[in-house]
């Protein structure tokens, strides 16, 4: 039958655990099994019982006892530990006792023994767990134990009746055999049956007594001879003499100090005891106690005190300074120096303790940084990407390495001083060595303490550990890695500059060394960026990622193709793909992500890296490598050893003076900029030349200016005439296919027999205003606002002409088209024939209104084409020839386009003037509409280029043109007509249109004149508003003021 499992005994275990858990819950939570807390109480008890049951089962299943082999290893480990700690007697005693125990247990097979051999390992393990660490009493007992083992006492002789009888009786007892009680037997009486067993019992008892194992069983029963004992005594004596020379053990070597000697100026050893006595006399009641305490003081030589201080400065155990409350303090059990008072010794040790504290904190920080593996941090960040954990950066690692280097220099200095002391004590020193505690303090404070204190302040800028708090749990600030790097570098540079200004040369030199080593990682990242350039952003995981601490970062636009983005082909990739890293809060100066000495060089470095990556994408990396010599890259340490360039020296400096003598933010920033700018300029110039010569920058720029700025007059005039004709005929002028077909036909027609101006398929015209707005073209010029033109600029020119730039060009194109539309409408208004002389008063008003509109529109169009577009385009082309990088081209073009937009009154600041001009253009459209209603169909009087016949012109047409009154006729000659004049034109045939042919009554005539008069008043107000606005712009201090001055001067003739 299978035995029952221990798991089946749960009911019995629960019955024992339940009362205990109830008591536990009541004591911890205060709840009991009352009605109010019964439910919560039972839940808590059940939780405790389940956990204790699970723990008990796990312990029962996993509590496999140890065996003797495990105990052998543990005992052997304790023996080796004792020997390493120079406790030979303890290790030998432990090894001997364990060997004797195993031997004794191996020969014992009694089943009634309390400790069985099978349970011996468990008992030994329990004893080891309960044992305290060895102390002085343990060492003393070990010595005695070994002595008993080596020199066992002689064996005890067997007890015989002879010995018993010859033994003297105890006091008050007498061996009186003659006197006996009546009930007693005589001495020679026969023995009874019970006494017959006495000899056997006695022998067995003696045997049992003899067989009892003694606590110490000697290996040999032979006593050591006299020579061996004498040798062991000599060895022990030598050991004791050596131990007496260990001054760090209290009482081992006491300096012979006579505390009762009077003070002697020539004997410094009398100073300390004299101070003791003087203080004792001051406090009479405690004099005896104080003198008694001074007599028990522990005195050591000053040379030993200096060695102990050197140990403390190196972070090792010593007897003078204790590590308490996160700093070194003078030990309460420290020995005294006879030539120093307690207060002076405490003062010196406290000062040295502060220095040792700073060094230990720096040592712990360096160990913390160097122990944090970058790979471990990356794995942790991968497992928990939503948790922002500060990562140890390469700059922090370099800073920790520099700290470790300076600490090693300090440790070497301490070791050298100790070596000098040891050599002087051994008599092998070539020079005399003066050892003094005060001299040691002065040397440490002057040479090392100030640099270490400054470095500790820098460490406090990047950690959360307060200087006065514990440093056991170091942690970095919860800010981005770039912010920590910048804060570290700026703090170091600021500290260097501050100590240089204070003429603290030793401290400044140490800080410069640390700063130079700390900058190297960022300097190396800059070299890699300039050499390899930006990533192409085609796929993820191609090694294009930049370090988190670098001041340049890649945005989401750097991931294309499989990353669901356009990557390098995105028009915004150049400006937004890689940018200077932004801080967590731009308003806080401590959140900067660009080092102060990289501030001026960061922009060129960013542009050069992007240019390098773009050239690699264009397949021109070979030519770039040949022309840009990055192989001569120097380390930052070599850079700082560069002599100051001529002309950059400060007063009193020569051209060969080392740059480190004047290291500051401005000097270093200039030095870094001068070092990096030639590489950046060379890379940018190569890319600029490639864009102009191989990418056709000027060709596409000419196409954009010819279309959007209507500088290609032949094609654009023909195109706009066709569009305007559709508008006049109420046809679908805004249809997508109609717009693009008309433009394509016009380009093809004007390219016959000549080089094609552009590829029409690259220009796409569309209308986004809707059907209702399209039909309102006869009432408002604003219907053209929905027209949009998009030019498919090829890569990489999309970086110069992104969609937002083409949108601004399209706004300028629409504005020019609106002005030309109003001008064309006014030019089509003509009156011919003899009937006009019957309505001379109406004609005067009509032509007055038409002339004023035409004057303003022509003045505005002339200003925009001549003084704005032509002038700015010429200036831009001149500046473009000097551009040395793509960034400079983009900046020049952006500035050029901004000037065009501002001078065309299309910016938000001039929106009111723009709306006023559109209102004037709407008046022109409405005026044309009113005239059509007044005069009839005006299509017969179209003088656009489409209405001009290029064939044979008859005399009839020539005579008809003689009766035309057009805009070219002066306004003054029109107003000089006399209504009573009877003059008439000769040789005039019947006109194609006559005012007399209209069926207009007198009431309708008056209504038309009143509306024209209202338009005139509104026009007058709008033009004056525009003139005042332009005069305000002309009176400003901006660059556009002279340009607007031309328009303001022109508009002054409005009221003349």
PDB file of N, CA and C in Angstrom, residues 836-913:
ATOM      1  N   UNK A 836     -23.030 108.830 -78.942  1.00  0.00           N
ATOM      2  CA  UNK A 836     -22.431 109.234 -77.676  1.00  0.00           C
ATOM      3  C   UNK A 836     -22.553 110.721 -77.427  1.00  0.00           C
ATOM      4  N   UNK A 837     -22.662 111.514 -78.506  1.00  0.00           N
ATOM      5  CA  UNK A 837     -22.729 112.951 -78.289  1.00  0.00           C
ATOM      6  C   UNK A 837     -24.074 113.372 -77.732  1.00  0.00           C
ATOM      7  N   UNK A 838     -25.091 112.518 -77.805  1.00  0.00           N
ATOM      8  CA  UNK A 838     -26.384 112.861 -77.212  1.00  0.00           C
ATOM      9  C   UNK A 838     -26.378 112.632 -75.704  1.00  0.00           C
ATOM     10  N   UNK A 839     -25.392 111.954 -75.195  1.00  0.00           N
ATOM     11  CA  UNK A 839     -25.317 111.667 -73.736  1.00  0.00           C
ATOM     12  C   UNK A 839     -23.957 112.123 -73.197  1.00  0.00           C
ATOM     13  N   UNK A 840     -23.583 113.359 -73.537  1.00  0.00           N
ATOM     14  CA  UNK A 840     -22.263 113.824 -73.147  1.00  0.00           C
ATOM     15  C   UNK A 840     -22.120 113.949 -71.639  1.00  0.00           C
ATOM     16  N   UNK A 841     -23.152 114.335 -70.938  1.00  0.00           N
ATOM     17  CA  UNK A 841     -23.044 114.459 -69.476  1.00  0.00           C
ATOM     18  C   UNK A 841     -22.822 113.093 -68.835  1.00  0.00           C
ATOM     19  N   UNK A 842     -23.535 112.064 -69.305  1.00  0.00           N
ATOM     20  CA  UNK A 842     -23.326 110.730 -68.767  1.00  0.00           C
ATOM     21  C   UNK A 842     -21.940 110.194 -69.114  1.00  0.00           C
ATOM     22  N   UNK A 843     -21.474 110.530 -70.319  1.00  0.00           N
ATOM     23  CA  UNK A 843     -20.161 110.049 -70.738  1.00  0.00           C
ATOM     24  C   UNK A 843     -19.056 110.650 -69.873  1.00  0.00           C
ATOM     25  N   UNK A 844     -19.217 111.922 -69.480  1.00  0.00           N
ATOM     26  CA  UNK A 844     -18.219 112.544 -68.619  1.00  0.00           C
ATOM     27  C   UNK A 844     -18.093 111.790 -67.281  1.00  0.00           C
ATOM     28  N   UNK A 845     -19.241 111.512 -66.683  1.00  0.00           N
ATOM     29  CA  UNK A 845     -19.214 110.788 -65.401  1.00  0.00           C
ATOM     30  C   UNK A 845     -18.643 109.389 -65.593  1.00  0.00           C
ATOM     31  N   UNK A 846     -19.044 108.753 -66.646  1.00  0.00           N
ATOM     32  CA  UNK A 846     -18.592 107.397 -66.918  1.00  0.00           C
ATOM     33  C   UNK A 846     -17.074 107.336 -67.100  1.00  0.00           C
ATOM     34  N   UNK A 847     -16.569 108.233 -67.973  1.00  0.00           N
ATOM     35  CA  UNK A 847     -15.139 108.194 -68.223  1.00  0.00           C
ATOM     36  C   UNK A 847     -14.316 108.704 -67.044  1.00  0.00           C
ATOM     37  N   UNK A 848     -14.908 109.554 -66.245  1.00  0.00           N
ATOM     38  CA  UNK A 848     -14.210 109.990 -65.035  1.00  0.00           C
ATOM     39  C   UNK A 848     -13.988 108.802 -64.094  1.00  0.00           C
ATOM     40  N   UNK A 849     -15.028 108.018 -63.903  1.00  0.00           N
ATOM     41  CA  UNK A 849     -14.921 106.836 -63.031  1.00  0.00           C
ATOM     42  C   UNK A 849     -13.953 105.819 -63.612  1.00  0.00           C
ATOM     43  N   UNK A 850     -14.047 105.581 -64.899  1.00  0.00           N
ATOM     44  CA  UNK A 850     -13.178 104.593 -65.547  1.00  0.00           C
ATOM     45  C   UNK A 850     -11.717 105.024 -65.490  1.00  0.00           C
ATOM     46  N   UNK A 851     -11.479 106.289 -65.686  1.00  0.00           N
ATOM     47  CA  UNK A 851     -10.103 106.788 -65.674  1.00  0.00           C
ATOM     48  C   UNK A 851      -9.487 106.659 -64.288  1.00  0.00           C
ATOM     49  N   UNK A 852     -10.241 106.984 -63.263  1.00  0.00           N
ATOM     50  CA  UNK A 852      -9.695 106.903 -61.903  1.00  0.00           C
ATOM     51  C   UNK A 852      -9.386 105.449 -61.521  1.00  0.00           C
ATOM     52  N   UNK A 853     -10.286 104.538 -61.900  1.00  0.00           N
ATOM     53  CA  UNK A 853     -10.012 103.117 -61.621  1.00  0.00           C
ATOM     54  C   UNK A 853      -8.781 102.642 -62.373  1.00  0.00           C
ATOM     55  N   UNK A 854      -8.710 102.987 -63.659  1.00  0.00           N
ATOM     56  CA  UNK A 854      -7.571 102.547 -64.463  1.00  0.00           C
ATOM     57  C   UNK A 854      -6.263 103.131 -63.935  1.00  0.00           C
ATOM     58  N   UNK A 855      -6.313 104.375 -63.500  1.00  0.00           N
ATOM     59  CA  UNK A 855      -5.082 105.000 -62.989  1.00  0.00           C
ATOM     60  C   UNK A 855      -4.559 104.267 -61.749  1.00  0.00           C
ATOM     61  N   UNK A 856      -5.454 103.989 -60.843  1.00  0.00           N
ATOM     62  CA  UNK A 856      -5.016 103.315 -59.605  1.00  0.00           C
ATOM     63  C   UNK A 856      -4.509 101.897 -59.891  1.00  0.00           C
ATOM     64  N   UNK A 857      -5.244 101.154 -60.723  1.00  0.00           N
ATOM     65  CA  UNK A 857      -4.838  99.769 -60.995  1.00  0.00           C
ATOM     66  C   UNK A 857      -3.527  99.730 -61.755  1.00  0.00           C
ATOM     67  N   UNK A 858      -3.356 100.628 -62.734  1.00  0.00           N
ATOM     68  CA  UNK A 858      -2.093 100.643 -63.479  1.00  0.00           C
ATOM     69  C   UNK A 858      -0.926 101.053 -62.587  1.00  0.00           C
ATOM     70  N   UNK A 859      -1.184 102.008 -61.688  1.00  0.00           N
ATOM     71  CA  UNK A 859      -0.119 102.422 -60.768  1.00  0.00           C
ATOM     72  C   UNK A 859       0.280 101.274 -59.841  1.00  0.00           C
ATOM     73  N   UNK A 860      -0.711 100.551 -59.341  1.00  0.00           N
ATOM     74  CA  UNK A 860      -0.414  99.422 -58.450  1.00  0.00           C
ATOM     75  C   UNK A 860       0.323  98.309 -59.191  1.00  0.00           C
ATOM     76  N   UNK A 861      -0.127  97.971 -60.403  1.00  0.00           N
ATOM     77  CA  UNK A 861       0.516  96.906 -61.167  1.00  0.00           C
ATOM     78  C   UNK A 861       1.935  97.294 -61.577  1.00  0.00           C
ATOM     79  N   UNK A 862       2.114  98.542 -61.923  1.00  0.00           N
ATOM     80  CA  UNK A 862       3.460  98.987 -62.285  1.00  0.00           C
ATOM     81  C   UNK A 862       4.399  98.928 -61.075  1.00  0.00           C
ATOM     82  N   UNK A 863       3.891  99.296 -59.909  1.00  0.00           N
ATOM     83  CA  UNK A 863       4.706  99.237 -58.695  1.00  0.00           C
ATOM     84  C   UNK A 863       5.108  97.788 -58.379  1.00  0.00           C
ATOM     85  N   UNK A 864       4.162  96.862 -58.478  1.00  0.00           N
ATOM     86  CA  UNK A 864       4.467  95.473 -58.131  1.00  0.00           C
ATOM     87  C   UNK A 864       5.441  94.839 -59.121  1.00  0.00           C
ATOM     88  N   UNK A 865       5.264  95.082 -60.383  1.00  0.00           N
ATOM     89  CA  UNK A 865       6.128  94.428 -61.378  1.00  0.00           C
ATOM     90  C   UNK A 865       7.515  95.057 -61.450  1.00  0.00           C
ATOM     91  N   UNK A 866       7.590  96.377 -61.308  1.00  0.00           N
ATOM     92  CA  UNK A 866       8.868  97.070 -61.499  1.00  0.00           C
ATOM     93  C   UNK A 866       9.665  97.164 -60.209  1.00  0.00           C
ATOM     94  N   UNK A 867       9.054  97.718 -59.189  1.00  0.00           N
ATOM     95  CA  UNK A 867       9.801  98.027 -57.963  1.00  0.00           C
ATOM     96  C   UNK A 867       9.807  96.891 -56.946  1.00  0.00           C
ATOM     97  N   UNK A 868       8.948  95.916 -57.138  1.00  0.00           N
ATOM     98  CA  UNK A 868       8.912  94.792 -56.191  1.00  0.00           C
ATOM     99  C   UNK A 868       9.514  93.551 -56.841  1.00  0.00           C
ATOM    100  N   UNK A 869       8.855  93.048 -57.882  1.00  0.00           N
ATOM    101  CA  UNK A 869       9.263  91.762 -58.447  1.00  0.00           C
ATOM    102  C   UNK A 869      10.599  91.866 -59.152  1.00  0.00           C
ATOM    103  N   UNK A 870      10.727  92.793 -60.093  1.00  0.00           N
ATOM    104  CA  UNK A 870      11.980  92.878 -60.849  1.00  0.00           C
ATOM    105  C   UNK A 870      13.170  93.211 -59.950  1.00  0.00           C
ATOM    106  N   UNK A 871      12.969  94.125 -59.019  1.00  0.00           N
ATOM    107  CA  UNK A 871      14.075  94.520 -58.137  1.00  0.00           C
ATOM    108  C   UNK A 871      14.490  93.377 -57.218  1.00  0.00           C
ATOM    109  N   UNK A 872      13.512  92.717 -56.593  1.00  0.00           N
ATOM    110  CA  UNK A 872      13.849  91.642 -55.658  1.00  0.00           C
ATOM    111  C   UNK A 872      14.437  90.430 -56.370  1.00  0.00           C
ATOM    112  N   UNK A 873      13.939  90.131 -57.546  1.00  0.00           N
ATOM    113  CA  UNK A 873      14.483  88.992 -58.284  1.00  0.00           C
ATOM    114  C   UNK A 873      15.937  89.248 -58.676  1.00  0.00           C
ATOM    115  N   UNK A 874      16.229  90.474 -59.096  1.00  0.00           N
ATOM    116  CA  UNK A 874      17.617  90.796 -59.455  1.00  0.00           C
ATOM    117  C   UNK A 874      18.531  90.691 -58.227  1.00  0.00           C
ATOM    118  N   UNK A 875      18.079  91.213 -57.107  1.00  0.00           N
ATOM    119  CA  UNK A 875      18.893  91.119 -55.875  1.00  0.00           C
ATOM    120  C   UNK A 875      19.083  89.671 -55.436  1.00  0.00           C
ATOM    121  N   UNK A 876      18.046  88.865 -55.562  1.00  0.00           N
ATOM    122  CA  UNK A 876      18.144  87.465 -55.137  1.00  0.00           C
ATOM    123  C   UNK A 876      19.118  86.687 -56.020  1.00  0.00           C
ATOM    124  N   UNK A 877      19.045  86.903 -57.313  1.00  0.00           N
ATOM    125  CA  UNK A 877      19.966  86.200 -58.216  1.00  0.00           C
ATOM    126  C   UNK A 877      21.411  86.594 -57.954  1.00  0.00           C
ATOM    127  N   UNK A 878      21.622  87.875 -57.618  1.00  0.00           N
ATOM    128  CA  UNK A 878      22.978  88.319 -57.313  1.00  0.00           C
ATOM    129  C   UNK A 878      23.499  87.671 -56.027  1.00  0.00           C
ATOM    130  N   UNK A 879      22.635  87.549 -55.008  1.00  0.00           N
ATOM    131  CA  UNK A 879      23.057  86.940 -53.745  1.00  0.00           C
ATOM    132  C   UNK A 879      23.210  85.429 -53.866  1.00  0.00           C
ATOM    133  N   UNK A 880      22.428  84.818 -54.746  1.00  0.00           N
ATOM    134  CA  UNK A 880      22.472  83.368 -54.886  1.00  0.00           C
ATOM    135  C   UNK A 880      23.812  82.885 -55.434  1.00  0.00           C
ATOM    136  N   UNK A 881      24.463  83.719 -56.208  1.00  0.00           N
ATOM    137  CA  UNK A 881      25.755  83.315 -56.767  1.00  0.00           C
ATOM    138  C   UNK A 881      26.830  83.189 -55.688  1.00  0.00           C
ATOM    139  N   UNK A 882      26.640  83.845 -54.554  1.00  0.00           N
ATOM    140  CA  UNK A 882      27.638  83.797 -53.472  1.00  0.00           C
ATOM    141  C   UNK A 882      27.280  82.781 -52.404  1.00  0.00           C
ATOM    142  N   UNK A 883      26.158  82.072 -52.524  1.00  0.00           N
ATOM    143  CA  UNK A 883      25.748  81.105 -51.507  1.00  0.00           C
ATOM    144  C   UNK A 883      26.717  79.929 -51.482  1.00  0.00           C
ATOM    145  N   UNK A 884      27.168  79.566 -50.263  1.00  0.00           N
ATOM    146  CA  UNK A 884      28.172  78.512 -50.123  1.00  0.00           C
ATOM    147  C   UNK A 884      27.616  77.233 -49.520  1.00  0.00           C
ATOM    148  N   UNK A 885      26.316  77.150 -49.310  1.00  0.00           N
ATOM    149  CA  UNK A 885      25.732  75.929 -48.738  1.00  0.00           C
ATOM    150  C   UNK A 885      24.252  75.914 -49.045  1.00  0.00           C
ATOM    151  N   UNK A 886      23.668  74.759 -48.875  1.00  0.00           N
ATOM    152  CA  UNK A 886      22.230  74.623 -49.095  1.00  0.00           C
ATOM    153  C   UNK A 886      21.454  75.414 -48.060  1.00  0.00           C
ATOM    154  N   UNK A 887      21.926  75.415 -46.822  1.00  0.00           N
ATOM    155  CA  UNK A 887      21.243  76.203 -45.794  1.00  0.00           C
ATOM    156  C   UNK A 887      21.264  77.682 -46.140  1.00  0.00           C
ATOM    157  N   UNK A 888      22.376  78.151 -46.664  1.00  0.00           N
ATOM    158  CA  UNK A 888      22.443  79.560 -47.060  1.00  0.00           C
ATOM    159  C   UNK A 888      21.508  79.836 -48.226  1.00  0.00           C
ATOM    160  N   UNK A 889      21.397  78.914 -49.172  1.00  0.00           N
ATOM    161  CA  UNK A 889      20.445  79.087 -50.274  1.00  0.00           C
ATOM    162  C   UNK A 889      19.008  79.152 -49.755  1.00  0.00           C
ATOM    163  N   UNK A 890      18.707  78.256 -48.834  1.00  0.00           N
ATOM    164  CA  UNK A 890      17.347  78.244 -48.286  1.00  0.00           C
ATOM    165  C   UNK A 890      17.063  79.542 -47.539  1.00  0.00           C
ATOM    166  N   UNK A 891      18.050  80.010 -46.766  1.00  0.00           N
ATOM    167  CA  UNK A 891      17.845  81.266 -46.043  1.00  0.00           C
ATOM    168  C   UNK A 891      17.680  82.434 -46.994  1.00  0.00           C
ATOM    169  N   UNK A 892      18.499  82.490 -48.048  1.00  0.00           N
ATOM    170  CA  UNK A 892      18.374  83.577 -49.015  1.00  0.00           C
ATOM    171  C   UNK A 892      17.023  83.547 -49.720  1.00  0.00           C
ATOM    172  N   UNK A 893      16.599  82.366 -50.111  1.00  0.00           N
ATOM    173  CA  UNK A 893      15.320  82.279 -50.805  1.00  0.00           C
ATOM    174  C   UNK A 893      14.159  82.584 -49.874  1.00  0.00           C
ATOM    175  N   UNK A 894      14.242  82.124 -48.643  1.00  0.00           N
ATOM    176  CA  UNK A 894      13.173  82.427 -47.678  1.00  0.00           C
ATOM    177  C   UNK A 894      13.086  83.927 -47.439  1.00  0.00           C
ATOM    178  N   UNK A 895      14.243  84.577 -47.299  1.00  0.00           N
ATOM    179  CA  UNK A 895      14.242  86.034 -47.128  1.00  0.00           C
ATOM    180  C   UNK A 895      13.700  86.734 -48.372  1.00  0.00           C
ATOM    181  N   UNK A 896      14.091  86.239 -49.537  1.00  0.00           N
ATOM    182  CA  UNK A 896      13.589  86.820 -50.796  1.00  0.00           C
ATOM    183  C   UNK A 896      12.075  86.671 -50.915  1.00  0.00           C
ATOM    184  N   UNK A 897      11.581  85.490 -50.605  1.00  0.00           N
ATOM    185  CA  UNK A 897      10.135  85.270 -50.715  1.00  0.00           C
ATOM    186  C   UNK A 897       9.376  86.064 -49.665  1.00  0.00           C
ATOM    187  N   UNK A 898       9.962  86.217 -48.491  1.00  0.00           N
ATOM    188  CA  UNK A 898       9.311  87.019 -47.453  1.00  0.00           C
ATOM    189  C   UNK A 898       9.213  88.482 -47.875  1.00  0.00           C
ATOM    190  N   UNK A 899      10.254  88.964 -48.510  1.00  0.00           N
ATOM    191  CA  UNK A 899      10.207  90.346 -49.006  1.00  0.00           C
ATOM    192  C   UNK A 899       9.149  90.496 -50.095  1.00  0.00           C
ATOM    193  N   UNK A 900       9.080  89.537 -51.005  1.00  0.00           N
ATOM    194  CA  UNK A 900       8.041  89.610 -52.040  1.00  0.00           C
ATOM    195  C   UNK A 900       6.657  89.601 -51.417  1.00  0.00           C
ATOM    196  N   UNK A 901       6.446  88.705 -50.477  1.00  0.00           N
ATOM    197  CA  UNK A 901       5.131  88.598 -49.844  1.00  0.00           C
ATOM    198  C   UNK A 901       4.776  89.873 -49.089  1.00  0.00           C
ATOM    199  N   UNK A 902       5.755  90.453 -48.405  1.00  0.00           N
ATOM    200  CA  UNK A 902       5.473  91.675 -47.654  1.00  0.00           C
ATOM    201  C   UNK A 902       5.224  92.857 -48.539  1.00  0.00           C
ATOM    202  N   UNK A 903       6.006  93.003 -49.604  1.00  0.00           N
ATOM    203  CA  UNK A 903       5.822  94.160 -50.482  1.00  0.00           C
ATOM    204  C   UNK A 903       4.590  94.018 -51.359  1.00  0.00           C
ATOM    205  N   UNK A 904       4.090  92.758 -51.512  1.00  0.00           N
ATOM    206  CA  UNK A 904       2.812  92.558 -52.208  1.00  0.00           C
ATOM    207  C   UNK A 904       1.622  92.649 -51.261  1.00  0.00           C
ATOM    208  N   UNK A 905       1.876  93.068 -50.034  1.00  0.00           N
ATOM    209  CA  UNK A 905       0.827  93.283 -49.025  1.00  0.00           C
ATOM    210  C   UNK A 905       0.056  91.999 -48.730  1.00  0.00           C
ATOM    211  N   UNK A 906       0.767  90.862 -48.720  1.00  0.00           N
ATOM    212  CA  UNK A 906       0.110  89.579 -48.491  1.00  0.00           C
ATOM    213  C   UNK A 906       0.419  88.994 -47.120  1.00  0.00           C
ATOM    214  N   UNK A 907       1.100  89.735 -46.288  1.00  0.00           N
ATOM    215  CA  UNK A 907       1.375  89.263 -44.940  1.00  0.00           C
ATOM    216  C   UNK A 907       0.255  89.658 -43.992  1.00  0.00           C
ATOM    217  N   UNK A 908       0.136  88.967 -42.864  1.00  0.00           N
ATOM    218  CA  UNK A 908      -0.961  89.297 -41.927  1.00  0.00           C
ATOM    219  C   UNK A 908      -0.934  90.739 -41.443  1.00  0.00           C
ATOM    220  N   UNK A 909       0.253  91.345 -41.329  1.00  0.00           N
ATOM    221  CA  UNK A 909       0.325  92.725 -40.832  1.00  0.00           C
ATOM    222  C   UNK A 909      -0.252  93.723 -41.820  1.00  0.00           C
ATOM    223  N   UNK A 910      -0.331  93.371 -43.114  1.00  0.00           N
ATOM    224  CA  UNK A 910      -0.873  94.276 -44.123  1.00  0.00           C
ATOM    225  C   UNK A 910      -2.165  93.732 -44.727  1.00  0.00           C
ATOM    226  N   UNK A 911      -2.840  92.874 -43.986  1.00  0.00           N
ATOM    227  CA  UNK A 911      -4.072  92.275 -44.525  1.00  0.00           C
ATOM    228  C   UNK A 911      -5.154  93.323 -44.764  1.00  0.00           C
ATOM    229  N   UNK A 912      -5.203  94.375 -43.952  1.00  0.00           N
ATOM    230  CA  UNK A 912      -6.225  95.415 -44.140  1.00  0.00           C
ATOM    231  C   UNK A 912      -6.016  96.125 -45.478  1.00  0.00           C
ATOM    232  N   UNK A 913      -4.767  96.459 -45.813  1.00  0.00           N
ATOM    233  CA  UNK A 913      -4.496  97.104 -47.094  1.00  0.00           C
ATOM    234  C   UNK A 913      -4.816  96.163 -48.247  1.00  0.00           C
TER     235      UNK A 913
END
